[in-house]
Short mmCIF file of C-alpha atoms and ligand atoms in Angstrom, two decimals:
data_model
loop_
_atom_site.label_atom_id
_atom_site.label_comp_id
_atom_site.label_asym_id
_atom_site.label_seq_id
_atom_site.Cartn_x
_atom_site.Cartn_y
_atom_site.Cartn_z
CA UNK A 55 84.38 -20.54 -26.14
CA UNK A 56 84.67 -23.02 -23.58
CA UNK A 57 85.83 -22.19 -19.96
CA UNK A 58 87.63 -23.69 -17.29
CA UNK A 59 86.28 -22.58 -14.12
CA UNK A 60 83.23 -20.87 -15.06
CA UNK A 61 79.47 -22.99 -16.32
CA UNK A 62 78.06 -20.37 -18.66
CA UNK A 63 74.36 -21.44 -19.97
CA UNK A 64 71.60 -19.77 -21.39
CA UNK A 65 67.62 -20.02 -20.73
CA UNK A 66 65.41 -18.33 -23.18
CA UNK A 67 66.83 -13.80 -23.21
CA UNK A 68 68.92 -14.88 -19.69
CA UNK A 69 72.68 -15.49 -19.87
CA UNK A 70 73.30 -17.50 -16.78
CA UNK A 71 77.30 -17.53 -15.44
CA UNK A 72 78.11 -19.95 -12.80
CA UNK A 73 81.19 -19.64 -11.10
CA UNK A 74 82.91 -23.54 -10.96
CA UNK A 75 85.71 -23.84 -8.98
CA UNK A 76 84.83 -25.73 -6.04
CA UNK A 77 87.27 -27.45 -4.81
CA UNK A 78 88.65 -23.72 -4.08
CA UNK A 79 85.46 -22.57 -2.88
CA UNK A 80 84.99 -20.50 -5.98
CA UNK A 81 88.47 -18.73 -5.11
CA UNK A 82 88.72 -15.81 -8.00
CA UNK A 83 91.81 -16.46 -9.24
CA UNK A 84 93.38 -14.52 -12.26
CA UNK A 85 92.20 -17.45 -14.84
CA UNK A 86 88.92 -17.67 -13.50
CA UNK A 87 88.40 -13.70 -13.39
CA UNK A 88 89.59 -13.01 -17.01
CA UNK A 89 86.87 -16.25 -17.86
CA UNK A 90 84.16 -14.05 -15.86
CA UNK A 91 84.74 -11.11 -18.30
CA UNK A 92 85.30 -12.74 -21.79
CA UNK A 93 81.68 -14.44 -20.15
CA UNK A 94 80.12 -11.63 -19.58
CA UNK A 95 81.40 -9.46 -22.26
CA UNK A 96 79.77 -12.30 -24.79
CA UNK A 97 76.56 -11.97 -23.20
CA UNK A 98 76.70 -8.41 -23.32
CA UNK A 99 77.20 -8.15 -26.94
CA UNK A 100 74.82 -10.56 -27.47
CA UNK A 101 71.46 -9.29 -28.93
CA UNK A 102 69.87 -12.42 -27.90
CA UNK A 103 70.59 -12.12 -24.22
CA UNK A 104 68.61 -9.37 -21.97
CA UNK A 105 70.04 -10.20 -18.62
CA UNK A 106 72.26 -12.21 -16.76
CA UNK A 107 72.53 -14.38 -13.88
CA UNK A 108 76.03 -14.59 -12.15
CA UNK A 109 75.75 -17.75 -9.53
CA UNK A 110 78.31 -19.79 -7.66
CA UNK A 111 75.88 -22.62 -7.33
CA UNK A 112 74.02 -23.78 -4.41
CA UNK A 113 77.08 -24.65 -2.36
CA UNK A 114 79.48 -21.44 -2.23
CA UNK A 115 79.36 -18.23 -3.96
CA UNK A 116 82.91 -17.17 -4.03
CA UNK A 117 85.89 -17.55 -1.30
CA UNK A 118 86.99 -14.21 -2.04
CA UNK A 119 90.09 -13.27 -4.25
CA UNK A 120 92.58 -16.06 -4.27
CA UNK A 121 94.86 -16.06 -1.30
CA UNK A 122 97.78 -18.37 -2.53
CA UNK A 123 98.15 -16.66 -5.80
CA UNK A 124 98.42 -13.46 -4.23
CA UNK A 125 100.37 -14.80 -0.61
CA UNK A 126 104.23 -14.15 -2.30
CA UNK A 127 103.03 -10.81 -4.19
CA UNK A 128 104.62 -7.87 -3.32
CA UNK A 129 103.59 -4.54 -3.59
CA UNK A 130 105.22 -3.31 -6.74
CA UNK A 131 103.48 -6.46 -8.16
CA UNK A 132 99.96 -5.68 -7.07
CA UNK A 133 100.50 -2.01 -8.28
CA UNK A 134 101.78 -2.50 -11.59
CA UNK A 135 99.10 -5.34 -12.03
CA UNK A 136 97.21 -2.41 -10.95
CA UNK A 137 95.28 -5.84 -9.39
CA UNK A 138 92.29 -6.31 -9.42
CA UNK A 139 91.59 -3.93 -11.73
CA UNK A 140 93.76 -4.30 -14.48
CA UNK A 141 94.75 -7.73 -14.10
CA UNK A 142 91.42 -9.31 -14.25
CA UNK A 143 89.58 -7.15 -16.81
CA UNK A 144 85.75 -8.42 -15.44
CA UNK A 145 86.42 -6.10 -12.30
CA UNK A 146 86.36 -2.97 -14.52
CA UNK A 147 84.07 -4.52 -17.18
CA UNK A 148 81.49 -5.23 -14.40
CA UNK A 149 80.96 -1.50 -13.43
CA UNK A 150 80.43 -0.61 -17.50
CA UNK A 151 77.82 -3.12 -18.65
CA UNK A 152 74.68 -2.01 -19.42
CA UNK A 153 72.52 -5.01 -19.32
CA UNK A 154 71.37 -6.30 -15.75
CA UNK A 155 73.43 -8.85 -13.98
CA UNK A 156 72.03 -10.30 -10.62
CA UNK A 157 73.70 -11.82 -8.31
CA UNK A 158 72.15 -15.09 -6.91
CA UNK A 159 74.21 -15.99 -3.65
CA UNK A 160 74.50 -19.16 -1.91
CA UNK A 161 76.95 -19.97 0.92
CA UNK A 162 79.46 -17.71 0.99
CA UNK A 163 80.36 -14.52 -0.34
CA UNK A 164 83.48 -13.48 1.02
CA UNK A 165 85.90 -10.68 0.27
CA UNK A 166 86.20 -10.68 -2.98
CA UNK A 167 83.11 -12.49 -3.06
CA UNK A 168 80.90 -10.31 -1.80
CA UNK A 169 82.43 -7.34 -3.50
CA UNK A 170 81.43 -9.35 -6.85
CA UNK A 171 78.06 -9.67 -5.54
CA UNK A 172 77.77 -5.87 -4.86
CA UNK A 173 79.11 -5.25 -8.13
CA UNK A 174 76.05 -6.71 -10.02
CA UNK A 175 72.73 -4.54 -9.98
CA UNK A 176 71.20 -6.52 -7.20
CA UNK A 177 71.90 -9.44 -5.42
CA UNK A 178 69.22 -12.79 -4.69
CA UNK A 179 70.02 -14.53 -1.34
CA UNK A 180 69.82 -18.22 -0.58
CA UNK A 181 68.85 -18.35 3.12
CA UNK A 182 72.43 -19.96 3.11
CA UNK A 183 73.61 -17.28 2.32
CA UNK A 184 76.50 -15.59 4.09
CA UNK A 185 78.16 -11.94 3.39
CA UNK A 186 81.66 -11.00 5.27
CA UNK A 187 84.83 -8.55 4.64
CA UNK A 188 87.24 -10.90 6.31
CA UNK A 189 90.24 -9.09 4.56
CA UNK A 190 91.60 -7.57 7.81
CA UNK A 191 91.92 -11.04 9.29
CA UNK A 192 94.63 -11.73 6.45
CA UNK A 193 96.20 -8.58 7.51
CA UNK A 194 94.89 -7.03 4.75
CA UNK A 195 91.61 -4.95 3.50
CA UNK A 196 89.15 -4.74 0.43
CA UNK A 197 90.46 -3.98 -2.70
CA UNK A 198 87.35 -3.99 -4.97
CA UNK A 199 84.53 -2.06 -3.92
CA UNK A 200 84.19 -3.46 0.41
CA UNK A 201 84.86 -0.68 1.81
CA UNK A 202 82.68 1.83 -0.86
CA UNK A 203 79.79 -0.55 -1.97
CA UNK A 204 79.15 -1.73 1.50
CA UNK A 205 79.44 1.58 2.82
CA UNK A 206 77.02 2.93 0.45
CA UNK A 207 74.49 0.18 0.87
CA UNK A 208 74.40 -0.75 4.51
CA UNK A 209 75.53 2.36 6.14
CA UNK A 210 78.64 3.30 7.86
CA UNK A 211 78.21 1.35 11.05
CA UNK A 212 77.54 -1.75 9.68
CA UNK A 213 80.12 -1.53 6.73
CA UNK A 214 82.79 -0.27 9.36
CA UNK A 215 82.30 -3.22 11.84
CA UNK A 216 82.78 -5.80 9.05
CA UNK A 217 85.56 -4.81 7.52
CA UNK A 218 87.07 -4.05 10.44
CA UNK A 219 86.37 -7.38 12.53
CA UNK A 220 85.48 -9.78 9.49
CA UNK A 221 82.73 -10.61 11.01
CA UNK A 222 80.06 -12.00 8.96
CA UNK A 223 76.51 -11.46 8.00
CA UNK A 224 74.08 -13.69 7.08
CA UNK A 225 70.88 -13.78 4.57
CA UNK A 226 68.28 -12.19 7.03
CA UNK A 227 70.58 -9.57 8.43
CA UNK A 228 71.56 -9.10 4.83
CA UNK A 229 68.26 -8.82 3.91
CA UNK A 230 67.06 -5.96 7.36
CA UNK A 231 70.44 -4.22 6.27
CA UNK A 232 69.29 -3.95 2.46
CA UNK A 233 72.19 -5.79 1.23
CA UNK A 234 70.00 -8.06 -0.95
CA UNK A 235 66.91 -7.87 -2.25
CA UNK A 236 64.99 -10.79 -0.90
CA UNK A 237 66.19 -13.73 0.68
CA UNK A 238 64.43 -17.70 -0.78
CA UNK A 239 65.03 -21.18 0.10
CA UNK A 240 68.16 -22.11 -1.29
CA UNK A 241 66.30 -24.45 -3.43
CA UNK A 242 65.03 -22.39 -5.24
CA UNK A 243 67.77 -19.46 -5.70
CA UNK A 244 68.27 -20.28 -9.27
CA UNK A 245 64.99 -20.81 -10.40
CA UNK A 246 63.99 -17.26 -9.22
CA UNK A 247 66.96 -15.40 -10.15
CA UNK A 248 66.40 -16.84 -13.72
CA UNK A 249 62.95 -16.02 -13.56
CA UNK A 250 63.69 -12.36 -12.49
CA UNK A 251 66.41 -11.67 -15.41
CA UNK A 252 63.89 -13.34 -17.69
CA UNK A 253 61.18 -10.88 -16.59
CA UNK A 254 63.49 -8.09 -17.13
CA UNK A 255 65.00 -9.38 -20.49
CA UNK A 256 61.36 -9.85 -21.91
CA UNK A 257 60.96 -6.19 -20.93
CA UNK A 258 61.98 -2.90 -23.34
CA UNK A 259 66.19 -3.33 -23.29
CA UNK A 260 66.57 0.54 -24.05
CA UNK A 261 63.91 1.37 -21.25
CA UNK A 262 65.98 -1.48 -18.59
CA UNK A 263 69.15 0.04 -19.59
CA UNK A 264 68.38 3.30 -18.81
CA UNK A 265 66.67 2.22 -15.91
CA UNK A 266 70.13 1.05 -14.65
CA UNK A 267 72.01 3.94 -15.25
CA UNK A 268 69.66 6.35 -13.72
CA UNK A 269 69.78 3.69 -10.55
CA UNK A 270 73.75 3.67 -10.86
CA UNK A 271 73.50 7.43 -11.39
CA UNK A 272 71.79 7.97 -7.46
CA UNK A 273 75.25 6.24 -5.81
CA UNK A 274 77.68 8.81 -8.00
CA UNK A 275 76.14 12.27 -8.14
CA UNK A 276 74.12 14.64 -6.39
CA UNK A 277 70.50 14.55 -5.89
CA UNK A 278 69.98 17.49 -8.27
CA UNK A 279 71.74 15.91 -11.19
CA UNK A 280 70.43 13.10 -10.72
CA UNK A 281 67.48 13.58 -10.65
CA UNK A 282 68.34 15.55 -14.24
CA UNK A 283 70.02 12.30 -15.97
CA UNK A 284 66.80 10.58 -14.81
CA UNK A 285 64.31 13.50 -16.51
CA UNK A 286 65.96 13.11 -19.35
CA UNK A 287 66.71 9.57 -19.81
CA UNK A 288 62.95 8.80 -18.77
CA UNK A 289 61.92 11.66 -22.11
CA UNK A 290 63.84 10.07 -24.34
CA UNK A 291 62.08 6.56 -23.65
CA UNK A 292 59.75 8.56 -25.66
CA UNK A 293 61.72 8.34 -28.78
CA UNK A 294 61.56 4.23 -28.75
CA UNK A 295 59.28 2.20 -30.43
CA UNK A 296 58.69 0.35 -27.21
CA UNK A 297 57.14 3.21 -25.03
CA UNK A 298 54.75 3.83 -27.58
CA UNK A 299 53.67 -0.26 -27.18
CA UNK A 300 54.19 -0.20 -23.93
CA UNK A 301 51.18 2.46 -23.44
CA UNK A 302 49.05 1.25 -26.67
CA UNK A 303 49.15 -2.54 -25.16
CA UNK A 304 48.02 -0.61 -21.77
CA UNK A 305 45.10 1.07 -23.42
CA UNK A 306 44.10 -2.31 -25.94
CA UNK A 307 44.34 -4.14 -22.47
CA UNK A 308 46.14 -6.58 -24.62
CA UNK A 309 50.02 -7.79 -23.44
CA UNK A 310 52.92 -5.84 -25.32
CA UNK A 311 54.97 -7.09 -27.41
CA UNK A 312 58.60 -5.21 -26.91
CA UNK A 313 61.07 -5.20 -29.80
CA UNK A 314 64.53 -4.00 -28.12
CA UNK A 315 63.55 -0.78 -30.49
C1 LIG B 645 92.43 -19.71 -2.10
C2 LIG B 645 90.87 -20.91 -0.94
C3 LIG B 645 90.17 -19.73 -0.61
C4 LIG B 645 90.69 -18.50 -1.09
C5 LIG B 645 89.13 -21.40 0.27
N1 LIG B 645 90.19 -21.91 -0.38
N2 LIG B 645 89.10 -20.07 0.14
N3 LIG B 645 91.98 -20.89 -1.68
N4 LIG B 645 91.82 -18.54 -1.82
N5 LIG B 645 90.09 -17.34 -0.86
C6 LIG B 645 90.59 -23.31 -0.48
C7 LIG B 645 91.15 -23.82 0.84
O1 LIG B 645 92.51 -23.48 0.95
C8 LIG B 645 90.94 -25.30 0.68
O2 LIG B 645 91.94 -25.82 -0.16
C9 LIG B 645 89.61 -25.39 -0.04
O3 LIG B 645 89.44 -24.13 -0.70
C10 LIG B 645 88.46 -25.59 0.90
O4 LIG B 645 88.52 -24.59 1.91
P1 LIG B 645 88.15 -24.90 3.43
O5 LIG B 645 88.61 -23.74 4.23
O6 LIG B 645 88.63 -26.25 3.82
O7 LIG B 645 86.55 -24.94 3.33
P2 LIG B 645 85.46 -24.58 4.43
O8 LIG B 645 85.84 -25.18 5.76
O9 LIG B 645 84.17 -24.95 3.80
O10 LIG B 645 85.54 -22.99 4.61
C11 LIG B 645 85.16 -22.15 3.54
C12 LIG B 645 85.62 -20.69 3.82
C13 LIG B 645 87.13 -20.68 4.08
C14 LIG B 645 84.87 -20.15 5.02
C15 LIG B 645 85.22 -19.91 2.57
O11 LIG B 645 87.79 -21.42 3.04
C16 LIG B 645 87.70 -19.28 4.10
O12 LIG B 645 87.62 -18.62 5.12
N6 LIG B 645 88.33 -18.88 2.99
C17 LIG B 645 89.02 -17.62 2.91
C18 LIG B 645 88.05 -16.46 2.87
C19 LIG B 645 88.76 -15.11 2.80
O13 LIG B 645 89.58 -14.79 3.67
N7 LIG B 645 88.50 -14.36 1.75
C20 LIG B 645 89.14 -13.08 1.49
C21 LIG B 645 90.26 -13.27 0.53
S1 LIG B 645 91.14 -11.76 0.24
P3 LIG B 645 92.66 -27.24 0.13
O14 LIG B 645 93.70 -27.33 -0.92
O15 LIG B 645 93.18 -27.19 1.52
O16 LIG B 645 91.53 -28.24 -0.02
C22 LIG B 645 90.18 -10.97 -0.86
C23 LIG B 645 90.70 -9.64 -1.31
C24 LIG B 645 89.83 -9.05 -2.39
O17 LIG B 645 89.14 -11.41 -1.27
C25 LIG B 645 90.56 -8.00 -3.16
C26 LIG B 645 89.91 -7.65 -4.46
C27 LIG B 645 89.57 -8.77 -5.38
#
């Protein structure tokens, strides 16, 4: 399939999406959001691919949701779009994939931006990069995750004063706040995002799947179940062929070899 505003590449196990829209700053318009999830979707049914990358490049991440498509909407349109959700299909598909997608953020990542960004499993900061809600300056508010994600991930306070200022963050207090993982020269913000997925995609893909529900599991139910899901998910690695090379590599002291099995 080729793609209009999206690059979509692959390196070795790692499906690598690049957002391409620059001279809209990455805007995610309709066109480029149903792009993102036929993208994604491939990769995910792709038993070649163990994890993806989802970049804007070294410039921009994304501008947010685009604000001339949506300026002459009116509500009944929005609703019945049910946007973003059911317009764009890679907002709902992003919450339901089961590989790893990580976020690798340069520039910014704005409104719907950053909401993309906290939708992957964890995001990789450029130290250009820059994190804002700036919906309330458009007279609006997030509509994809700002006010929940954020919430969840950088505490009331924090979450509250962005979204209700738009003002922005940038990598380091991104980083202090726990918004990203790490923060690396911007230079080399693909290389390492590429080399994380394709640490995790050489890794057992039953074992890193349920790795990432059990992880998903600790932001949508209470401690006691989930600490349940995660008993059980962690006994049934025990039923894959990987676990048991996993441990026998351990004891050879030789490297395993994991089959996806
Ligand atoms: C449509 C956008 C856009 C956007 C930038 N552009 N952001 N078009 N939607 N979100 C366009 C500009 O109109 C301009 O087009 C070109 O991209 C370059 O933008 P500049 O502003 O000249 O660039 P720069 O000075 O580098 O500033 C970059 C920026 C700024 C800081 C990202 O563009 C900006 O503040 N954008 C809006 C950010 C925002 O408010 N996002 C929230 C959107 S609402 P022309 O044709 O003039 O060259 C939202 C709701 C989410 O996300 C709901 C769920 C999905």
């Amino acid at each position: 399939m080729s793609y209009d505003h999206l690059i979509v590449e692959t390196e070795g196990r790692v499906g690598i999406v690049t957002l391409h829209r620059p001279a809209a700053r990455n805007a995610l318009s309709t066109p480029l959001v149903n792009e993102l999830g036929a993208a994604l979707e491939a990769f995910e049914q792709d038993p070649a691919i163990g994890a993806i990358v989802l970049t804007g490049g070294d410039q921009v991440f994304a501008a947010g949701a685009d604000i001339k498509e949506l300026q002459e909407a009116g509500f009944v349109d929005i609703f019945l779009a049910d946007f973003p959700h059911g317009r764009a299909a890679a907002w709902k598909r992003m919450a339901t994939l089961r590989k790893p997608v990580i976020a690798a953020v340069a520039g910014f990542a704005l409104g719907g931006g950053c909401e993309l960004a906290m939708a992957c499993d964890f995001i990789l900061a450029a130290d250009t990069a820059v994190f804002g809600q700036p919906e309330v300056l458009l007279g609006t508010m997030p509509g994809a995750g700002g006010t929940q994600r954020l919430a969840r991930v950088v505490g009331k306070s924090k979450a509250m004063e962005m979204c209700l200022t738009g003002r922005r963050m940038d990598a380091q207090e991104a980083e202090r706040a726990g918004l990203v993982s790490r923060v690396v020269p911007v230079a080399e913000l693909r290389a390492e995002a590429v080399k994380a997925a394709a640490t995790i995609a050489a890794l057992s893909l039953p074992a890193v799947m349920m790795i990432k529900e059990s992880v998903n599991a600790a932001y949508e139910t209470p401690l006691a179940e989930g600490l349940r899901l995660e008993r059980r998910a962690f006994q049934s690695t025990f039923a894959t062929e990987d676990r048991r090379e996993g441990m026998a590599a351990f004891a050879a002291k030789r490297k395993p070899e994991f089959k996806g099995r």
